[in-house]
Short mmCIF file of C-alpha atoms and ligand atoms in Angstrom, two decimals:
data_model
loop_
_atom_site.label_atom_id
_atom_site.label_comp_id
_atom_site.label_asym_id
_atom_site.label_seq_id
_atom_site.Cartn_x
_atom_site.Cartn_y
_atom_site.Cartn_z
CA UNK A 1 -68.85 -11.49 -35.18
CA UNK A 2 -69.64 -11.92 -31.47
CA UNK A 3 -69.33 -8.67 -29.46
CA UNK A 4 -65.97 -7.92 -27.80
CA UNK A 5 -67.92 -6.21 -25.01
CA UNK A 6 -71.65 -6.97 -24.91
CA UNK A 7 -73.53 -3.93 -23.61
CA UNK A 8 -76.86 -4.83 -25.25
CA UNK A 9 -77.43 -7.95 -23.20
CA UNK A 10 -77.05 -6.10 -19.91
CA UNK A 11 -79.36 -3.35 -21.18
CA UNK A 12 -82.02 -5.90 -22.10
CA UNK A 13 -82.11 -7.09 -18.46
CA UNK A 14 -82.89 -3.66 -17.00
CA UNK A 15 -84.32 -1.72 -19.95
CA UNK A 16 -87.61 -0.86 -18.20
CA UNK A 17 -85.87 0.37 -15.06
CA UNK A 18 -83.39 2.42 -17.09
CA UNK A 19 -86.20 4.01 -19.10
CA UNK A 20 -88.10 4.90 -15.93
CA UNK A 21 -85.00 6.38 -14.22
CA UNK A 22 -84.06 8.45 -17.25
CA UNK A 23 -87.64 9.64 -17.65
CA UNK A 24 -87.71 10.71 -14.00
CA UNK A 25 -84.60 12.87 -14.45
CA UNK A 26 -86.11 14.38 -17.61
CA UNK A 27 -89.27 15.40 -15.81
CA UNK A 28 -87.52 16.50 -12.55
CA UNK A 29 -85.33 18.88 -14.55
CA UNK A 30 -82.19 18.83 -12.34
CA UNK A 31 -79.85 17.74 -15.12
CA UNK A 32 -76.61 18.61 -13.37
CA UNK A 33 -75.89 17.59 -9.74
CA UNK A 34 -79.45 16.41 -9.24
CA UNK A 35 -80.44 14.17 -6.29
CA UNK A 36 -79.38 10.97 -8.15
CA UNK A 37 -75.76 12.16 -8.09
CA UNK A 38 -75.73 12.31 -4.28
CA UNK A 39 -77.61 9.01 -4.10
CA UNK A 40 -75.02 7.38 -6.37
CA UNK A 41 -72.13 8.74 -4.29
CA UNK A 42 -73.71 7.20 -1.19
CA UNK A 43 -74.30 3.86 -2.95
CA UNK A 44 -70.70 3.79 -4.25
CA UNK A 45 -69.40 4.61 -0.78
CA UNK A 46 -71.36 1.68 0.64
CA UNK A 47 -70.18 -0.62 -2.16
CA UNK A 48 -66.49 0.27 -1.87
CA UNK A 49 -66.34 0.95 1.89
CA UNK A 50 -64.61 4.26 1.10
CA UNK A 51 -65.72 7.04 3.46
CA UNK A 52 -66.08 9.61 0.70
CA UNK A 53 -67.01 9.31 -2.96
CA UNK A 54 -66.86 12.31 -5.29
CA UNK A 55 -68.26 11.73 -8.79
CA UNK A 56 -66.86 13.67 -11.74
CA UNK A 57 -66.89 13.97 -15.53
CA UNK A 58 -64.69 11.01 -16.52
CA UNK A 59 -61.78 8.83 -15.38
CA UNK A 60 -59.11 11.16 -16.76
CA UNK A 61 -60.61 14.13 -14.90
CA UNK A 62 -60.71 11.96 -11.77
CA UNK A 63 -56.92 11.56 -12.02
CA UNK A 64 -56.52 15.30 -12.64
CA UNK A 65 -58.74 16.25 -9.68
CA UNK A 66 -56.79 13.80 -7.48
CA UNK A 67 -53.43 15.22 -8.60
CA UNK A 68 -54.66 18.80 -8.00
CA UNK A 69 -55.98 17.88 -4.55
CA UNK A 70 -52.61 16.36 -3.67
CA UNK A 71 -50.90 19.60 -4.73
CA UNK A 72 -48.98 18.33 -7.78
CA UNK A 73 -46.73 21.11 -9.08
CA UNK A 74 -44.47 21.63 -12.13
CA UNK A 75 -41.40 19.34 -12.10
CA UNK A 76 -42.75 17.03 -9.40
CA UNK A 77 -41.73 13.47 -10.26
CA UNK A 78 -44.47 10.82 -10.15
CA UNK A 79 -43.89 7.06 -10.58
CA UNK A 80 -46.22 5.37 -13.07
CA UNK A 81 -46.15 1.94 -14.76
CA UNK A 82 -44.90 2.05 -18.37
CA UNK A 83 -47.59 -0.44 -19.42
CA UNK A 84 -50.94 1.35 -19.04
CA UNK A 85 -53.44 3.60 -20.83
CA UNK A 86 -52.07 7.13 -21.57
CA UNK A 87 -54.67 8.78 -19.31
CA UNK A 88 -52.67 7.63 -16.26
CA UNK A 89 -49.65 9.91 -16.89
CA UNK A 90 -51.62 12.53 -18.84
CA UNK A 91 -53.27 14.04 -15.77
CA UNK A 92 -50.03 14.87 -13.96
CA UNK A 93 -48.42 16.03 -17.22
CA UNK A 94 -51.21 18.61 -17.62
CA UNK A 95 -49.89 20.04 -14.34
CA UNK A 96 -46.33 20.08 -15.79
CA UNK A 97 -45.23 17.28 -13.48
CA UNK A 98 -42.94 14.58 -14.88
CA UNK A 99 -43.83 10.88 -15.10
CA UNK A 100 -41.07 8.44 -14.19
CA UNK A 101 -41.98 5.14 -15.87
CA UNK A 102 -41.50 1.95 -13.90
CA UNK A 103 -41.59 -1.64 -15.18
CA UNK A 104 -44.39 -4.15 -14.53
CA UNK A 105 -44.40 -7.79 -13.42
CA UNK A 106 -44.45 -10.33 -16.26
CA UNK A 107 -47.24 -12.40 -14.64
CA UNK A 108 -49.72 -9.80 -13.31
CA UNK A 109 -48.81 -6.91 -15.70
CA UNK A 110 -49.01 -4.55 -12.69
CA UNK A 111 -46.36 -2.20 -11.28
CA UNK A 112 -43.36 -4.20 -10.07
CA UNK A 113 -42.48 -3.10 -6.50
CA UNK A 114 -38.79 -3.94 -7.03
CA UNK A 115 -38.63 -1.80 -10.15
CA UNK A 116 -40.45 0.97 -8.24
CA UNK A 117 -37.87 0.89 -5.44
CA UNK A 118 -34.99 1.08 -7.91
CA UNK A 119 -36.66 3.92 -9.79
CA UNK A 120 -37.12 5.98 -6.60
CA UNK A 121 -33.48 5.47 -5.62
CA UNK A 122 -32.39 6.39 -9.12
CA UNK A 123 -34.57 9.52 -9.22
CA UNK A 124 -33.29 10.73 -5.85
CA UNK A 125 -29.66 10.16 -6.84
CA UNK A 126 -30.26 12.22 -9.99
CA UNK A 127 -31.53 15.13 -7.87
CA UNK A 128 -35.23 14.84 -8.74
CA UNK A 129 -37.96 15.41 -6.17
CA UNK A 130 -40.27 12.38 -6.07
CA UNK A 131 -43.78 13.25 -4.84
CA UNK A 132 -46.09 10.35 -5.56
CA UNK A 133 -46.99 7.04 -7.13
CA UNK A 134 -49.91 6.17 -9.41
CA UNK A 135 -50.47 2.42 -9.49
CA UNK A 136 -52.91 0.92 -11.98
CA UNK A 137 -55.15 -2.13 -11.46
CA UNK A 138 -54.49 -3.28 -14.99
CA UNK A 139 -57.16 -5.40 -16.70
CA UNK A 140 -59.03 -5.51 -13.38
CA UNK A 141 -56.50 -7.03 -10.97
CA UNK A 142 -55.41 -4.87 -8.01
CA UNK A 143 -51.69 -4.06 -7.87
CA UNK A 144 -49.43 -5.14 -4.95
CA UNK A 145 -50.81 -2.61 -2.44
CA UNK A 146 -49.09 -3.87 0.72
CA UNK A 147 -45.65 -3.63 -0.90
CA UNK A 148 -46.38 -0.38 -2.75
CA UNK A 149 -47.89 1.30 0.35
CA UNK A 150 -44.78 0.49 2.41
CA UNK A 151 -42.52 1.92 -0.32
CA UNK A 152 -44.73 5.04 -0.51
CA UNK A 153 -44.59 5.55 3.26
CA UNK A 154 -40.83 4.96 3.51
CA UNK A 155 -40.22 7.58 0.85
CA UNK A 156 -42.84 10.13 1.92
CA UNK A 157 -44.86 9.69 -1.29
CA UNK A 158 -48.61 9.82 -1.77
CA UNK A 159 -50.37 6.99 -3.61
CA UNK A 160 -53.19 7.15 -6.17
CA UNK A 161 -54.88 3.94 -7.34
CA UNK A 162 -56.00 4.32 -10.97
CA UNK A 163 -58.87 1.83 -10.76
CA UNK A 164 -60.52 2.74 -14.07
CA UNK A 165 -60.29 -0.98 -14.82
CA UNK A 166 -60.14 -2.49 -11.34
CA UNK A 167 -63.23 -1.04 -9.66
CA UNK A 168 -65.22 -3.92 -8.16
CA UNK A 169 -62.15 -6.03 -7.31
CA UNK A 170 -60.79 -6.94 -3.85
CA UNK A 171 -57.31 -7.07 -2.38
CA UNK A 172 -56.85 -9.30 0.68
CA UNK A 173 -60.55 -8.88 1.44
CA UNK A 174 -60.41 -5.09 1.11
CA UNK A 175 -62.38 -3.53 -1.75
CA UNK A 176 -60.72 -1.32 -4.38
CA UNK A 177 -61.49 2.25 -3.27
CA UNK A 178 -59.71 1.95 0.08
CA UNK A 179 -56.23 0.77 -0.96
CA UNK A 180 -54.58 4.16 -1.64
CA UNK A 181 -54.80 7.79 -0.47
CA UNK A 182 -57.13 8.44 -3.41
CA UNK A 183 -58.67 5.91 -5.80
CA UNK A 184 -60.02 7.01 -9.17
CA UNK A 185 -62.32 5.22 -11.56
CA UNK A 186 -64.03 5.67 -14.92
CA UNK A 187 -67.60 4.93 -15.96
CA UNK A 188 -66.79 4.93 -19.68
CA UNK A 189 -69.32 2.50 -21.23
CA UNK A 190 -66.78 -0.31 -21.82
CA UNK A 191 -65.39 -0.34 -18.25
CA UNK A 192 -66.66 -3.00 -15.82
CA UNK A 193 -69.13 -0.46 -14.34
CA UNK A 194 -70.00 1.85 -17.23
CA UNK A 195 -72.67 4.45 -17.93
CA UNK A 196 -74.02 5.59 -21.32
CA UNK A 197 -71.68 8.52 -21.75
CA UNK A 198 -68.67 9.80 -19.82
CA UNK A 199 -68.40 9.58 -16.05
CA UNK A 200 -65.88 9.04 -13.28
CA UNK A 201 -65.41 9.04 -9.51
CA UNK A 202 -62.87 9.57 -6.73
CA UNK A 203 -62.73 7.58 -3.48
CA UNK A 204 -60.93 8.52 -0.27
CA UNK A 205 -61.08 8.02 3.49
CA UNK A 206 -59.64 11.50 4.10
CA UNK A 207 -62.19 14.19 5.06
CA UNK A 208 -59.75 16.89 4.04
CA UNK A 209 -58.97 15.49 0.57
CA UNK A 210 -62.68 14.86 -0.05
CA UNK A 211 -63.51 18.51 0.71
CA UNK A 212 -60.77 19.77 -1.60
CA UNK A 213 -61.86 17.40 -4.41
CA UNK A 214 -65.49 18.53 -4.09
CA UNK A 215 -64.32 22.12 -4.39
CA UNK A 216 -62.01 21.46 -7.39
CA UNK A 217 -64.84 19.67 -9.21
CA UNK A 218 -66.87 22.89 -9.26
CA UNK A 219 -64.42 25.71 -10.10
CA UNK A 220 -62.70 25.71 -6.72
CA UNK A 221 -65.83 26.76 -4.86
CA UNK A 222 -65.67 27.74 -1.18
CA UNK A 223 -68.50 27.70 1.33
CA UNK A 224 -69.70 30.97 -0.19
CA UNK A 225 -70.79 30.17 -3.73
CA UNK A 226 -69.33 33.43 -5.07
CA UNK A 227 -65.93 33.16 -3.42
CA UNK A 228 -63.80 30.57 -5.20
CA UNK A 229 -61.00 29.60 -2.86
CA UNK A 230 -58.75 27.80 -5.34
CA UNK A 231 -58.34 27.19 -9.07
CA UNK A 232 -60.63 24.33 -9.98
CA UNK A 233 -62.35 23.01 -13.06
CA UNK A 234 -65.75 21.92 -14.32
CA UNK A 235 -66.04 18.17 -13.97
CA UNK A 236 -69.49 17.15 -12.84
CA UNK A 237 -71.29 13.88 -13.48
CA UNK A 238 -74.63 14.60 -15.11
CA UNK A 239 -77.80 13.40 -13.42
CA UNK A 240 -78.92 11.08 -16.23
CA UNK A 241 -75.62 9.17 -16.03
CA UNK A 242 -75.98 8.94 -12.23
CA UNK A 243 -79.51 7.53 -12.62
CA UNK A 244 -78.22 4.93 -15.13
CA UNK A 245 -75.33 3.98 -12.85
CA UNK A 246 -77.68 3.52 -9.88
CA UNK A 247 -79.53 0.84 -11.85
CA UNK A 248 -76.34 -0.74 -13.19
CA UNK A 249 -74.71 -0.83 -9.75
CA UNK A 250 -77.50 -3.16 -8.57
CA UNK A 251 -76.48 -5.68 -11.25
CA UNK A 252 -72.76 -5.19 -10.72
CA UNK A 253 -72.06 -7.85 -8.03
CA UNK A 254 -73.71 -10.52 -10.19
CA UNK A 255 -71.84 -9.30 -13.25
CA UNK A 256 -68.52 -9.56 -11.46
CA UNK A 257 -69.34 -13.21 -10.75
CA UNK A 258 -70.21 -13.80 -14.41
CA UNK A 259 -66.90 -12.26 -15.50
CA UNK A 260 -65.09 -14.60 -13.09
CA UNK A 261 -66.97 -17.59 -14.54
CA UNK A 262 -65.97 -16.62 -18.09
CA UNK A 263 -62.34 -16.17 -17.00
CA UNK A 264 -62.41 -19.68 -15.49
CA UNK A 265 -63.87 -21.18 -18.67
CA UNK A 266 -61.09 -19.54 -20.70
CA UNK A 267 -58.49 -20.72 -18.19
CA UNK A 268 -59.76 -24.28 -18.41
CA UNK A 269 -59.74 -24.21 -22.23
CA UNK A 270 -56.39 -22.51 -22.85
CA UNK A 271 -54.17 -23.31 -19.86
CA UNK A 272 -52.56 -26.29 -21.56
CA UNK A 273 -52.35 -24.82 -25.07
CA UNK A 274 -48.71 -24.60 -26.16
CA UNK A 275 -47.38 -21.14 -26.94
CA UNK A 276 -49.74 -19.13 -24.79
CA UNK A 277 -49.84 -18.04 -21.14
CA UNK A 278 -53.23 -17.41 -19.49
CA UNK A 279 -53.57 -14.53 -16.98
CA UNK A 280 -52.27 -14.99 -13.44
CA UNK A 281 -54.65 -13.90 -10.69
CA UNK A 282 -52.93 -13.83 -7.28
CA UNK A 283 -54.82 -16.00 -4.77
CA UNK A 284 -55.18 -13.13 -2.27
CA UNK A 285 -57.20 -10.90 -4.61
CA UNK A 286 -60.11 -10.89 -7.05
CA UNK A 287 -60.28 -9.24 -10.47
CA UNK A 288 -63.08 -7.30 -12.10
CA UNK A 289 -61.79 -8.75 -15.40
CA UNK A 290 -61.95 -5.52 -17.38
CA UNK A 291 -59.95 -7.49 -19.96
CA UNK A 292 -58.99 -11.14 -20.36
CA UNK A 293 -55.47 -10.93 -21.74
CA UNK A 294 -53.34 -13.76 -23.09
CA UNK A 295 -49.56 -13.56 -23.46
CA UNK A 296 -48.05 -15.26 -26.52
CA UNK A 297 -44.61 -16.90 -26.40
CA UNK A 298 -43.92 -15.92 -30.02
CA UNK A 299 -44.61 -12.27 -30.83
CA UNK A 300 -44.54 -13.04 -34.56
CA UNK A 301 -47.74 -15.08 -34.28
CA UNK A 302 -50.01 -12.34 -32.91
CA UNK A 303 -51.11 -10.92 -36.25
CA UNK A 304 -51.88 -14.37 -37.68
CA UNK A 305 -53.80 -15.32 -34.58
CA UNK A 306 -55.90 -12.15 -34.67
CA UNK A 307 -56.76 -12.74 -38.33
CA UNK A 308 -57.57 -16.41 -37.83
CA UNK A 309 -59.87 -15.59 -34.88
CA UNK A 310 -61.54 -12.80 -36.86
CA UNK A 311 -62.30 -15.27 -39.66
CA UNK A 312 -64.18 -17.38 -37.10
CA UNK A 313 -66.13 -14.34 -35.86
CA UNK A 314 -64.05 -13.75 -32.72
CA UNK A 315 -62.90 -10.16 -32.19
CA UNK A 316 -59.67 -9.46 -30.30
CA UNK A 317 -57.80 -6.32 -29.21
CA UNK A 318 -54.27 -5.35 -28.25
CA UNK A 319 -54.00 -3.44 -24.96
CA UNK A 320 -51.44 -1.87 -25.33
CA UNK A 321 -49.26 -1.98 -28.46
CA UNK A 322 -46.71 0.68 -27.37
CA UNK A 323 -45.22 1.30 -23.92
CA UNK A 324 -45.66 4.89 -22.77
CA UNK A 325 -41.96 5.79 -22.81
CA UNK A 326 -41.86 5.00 -26.56
CA UNK A 327 -44.93 7.06 -27.51
CA UNK A 328 -44.30 10.12 -29.68
CA UNK A 329 -45.78 12.66 -27.29
CA UNK A 330 -43.99 11.25 -24.26
CA UNK A 331 -40.57 9.98 -25.24
CA UNK A 332 -38.75 13.31 -25.07
CA UNK A 333 -40.27 14.62 -21.85
CA UNK A 334 -40.70 11.60 -19.59
CA UNK A 335 -38.21 9.92 -17.31
CA UNK A 336 -37.86 6.15 -17.60
CA UNK A 337 -36.16 3.46 -15.59
CA UNK A 338 -33.29 1.99 -17.60
CA UNK A 339 -34.85 -1.46 -17.66
CA UNK A 340 -38.44 -1.53 -18.92
CA UNK A 341 -37.98 -4.79 -20.77
CA UNK A 342 -41.12 -6.47 -19.41
CA UNK A 343 -43.37 -3.59 -20.54
CA UNK A 344 -41.67 -3.55 -23.94
CA UNK A 345 -42.05 -7.30 -24.39
CA UNK A 346 -45.71 -7.37 -23.24
CA UNK A 347 -46.67 -4.75 -25.82
CA UNK A 348 -45.59 -7.21 -28.52
CA UNK A 349 -47.18 -10.32 -27.01
CA UNK A 350 -50.51 -9.48 -25.36
CA UNK A 351 -53.88 -10.23 -26.88
CA UNK A 352 -57.27 -9.62 -25.24
CA UNK A 353 -60.31 -11.83 -25.88
CA UNK A 354 -64.01 -10.92 -25.58
CA UNK A 355 -64.88 -10.32 -21.90
CA UNK A 356 -68.25 -9.25 -20.47
CA UNK A 357 -70.93 -10.61 -18.11
CA UNK A 358 -72.95 -12.42 -20.80
CA UNK A 359 -71.18 -15.78 -20.44
CA UNK A 360 -73.64 -17.68 -22.63
CA UNK A 361 -72.86 -15.36 -25.54
CA UNK A 362 -69.23 -16.51 -25.44
CA UNK A 363 -69.33 -20.10 -24.11
CA UNK A 364 -70.35 -21.76 -27.44
CA UNK A 365 -67.30 -20.16 -29.15
CA UNK A 366 -64.59 -21.19 -26.71
CA UNK A 367 -63.99 -24.54 -28.45
CA UNK A 368 -63.36 -22.77 -31.76
CA UNK A 369 -61.06 -20.26 -30.06
CA UNK A 370 -59.03 -23.15 -28.64
CA UNK A 371 -58.79 -24.83 -32.03
CA UNK A 372 -57.58 -21.63 -33.68
CA UNK A 373 -55.06 -21.01 -30.90
CA UNK A 374 -53.66 -24.52 -31.23
CA UNK A 375 -53.51 -24.34 -35.03
CA UNK A 376 -51.80 -20.97 -35.23
CA UNK A 377 -49.49 -21.30 -32.24
CA UNK A 378 -48.13 -24.75 -33.04
CA UNK A 379 -47.76 -24.09 -36.76
CA UNK A 380 -44.14 -24.46 -37.84
CA UNK A 381 -42.83 -22.08 -40.49
CA UNK A 382 -40.11 -23.33 -42.85
C1 LIG B 401 -60.17 4.18 -19.25
C2 LIG B 401 -59.02 4.51 -18.41
C3 LIG B 401 -58.79 5.82 -17.92
C4 LIG B 401 -59.58 7.02 -18.37
O1 LIG B 401 -60.94 6.99 -18.20
P1 LIG B 401 -61.89 7.94 -19.08
O2 LIG B 401 -63.19 7.89 -18.36
O3 LIG B 401 -61.95 7.39 -20.45
O4 LIG B 401 -61.30 9.31 -19.06
C5 LIG B 401 -57.74 6.02 -17.06
N1 LIG B 401 -56.92 5.01 -16.71
C6 LIG B 401 -57.08 3.76 -17.16
C7 LIG B 401 -56.14 2.69 -16.70
C8 LIG B 401 -58.13 3.46 -18.05
O5 LIG B 401 -58.28 2.21 -18.49
#
């Protein structure tokens, strides 16, 4: 079986540097909030062009810190795409706010601005108090920020970009990190920029929000260490992870190019296969290709296709099999736009293929993948 995400290859390229960085943290002894954390925040700020970067414990905490900084309160209504990872709505739900699920576009899988507009109108007419929007850069492609920002402004809503998957991408020449009031990301090992444990970060151009987020990250600290000025939490990035990320960030621009090359090879191989639609990347943006996700015409063929690929040593994954408004823990407490048919349909049809920066580990298998796709998808059942 080839790896679905190849972390070993990348490690082999920088093993000596990683060992030296980790060893330095071990001997320095500042395991939490050591100098590497500040150094990483500066490097990420330079990379993303965001004025402030605040690292934290993981991508879910990043969303929670962002929601707390924006003052999310019980019963606030927040618009969120129905087709995403559960961490996106979870953060606001921990604050007793209510997610209002919005449909996504069938081609980009990202929040559909038209559906968002309808949902806001609907929520207001039902007497709810909309407060914000969390858009997601699903599978690595930035959402429609120009349209979404205008809708946010017109309705007095704040905007968070959940870029756990999209960090490293660009939108109309602007890097992810600067497209919303606050951008959050995750350094979970399998994300485009991952560490070797849990990690996350917040990006903003607002001095005020950055100060509040820095305070929330460490128990709501004030300028006096022993006077906590608000209720916060403990969500710090540890120094070893920061040291690892500093080394990985140097490789990241090259890796993004490799991911793009693999996406193009897939596109070339599968774009004229019957029964399957390859991902659409809008021409005004780049993707960090967190996932390469096909859409099948016939939902009944997904299981067969996964098995047939597995037999040839090709792993696949389904992100995501159930839309959020149908999940057990959510269905009775969330609000949902009446038409979420695209999200519902995608959950039955999507299939993600191996995607990582080691192109040569995948290239020799693309021919076999194409053969399997053609065999399974054009097979007629009597
Ligand atoms: C991975 C992910 C998160 C959560 O990140 P963690 O670091 O695992 O907490 C949030 N949102 C999206 C869209 C993700 O893919």
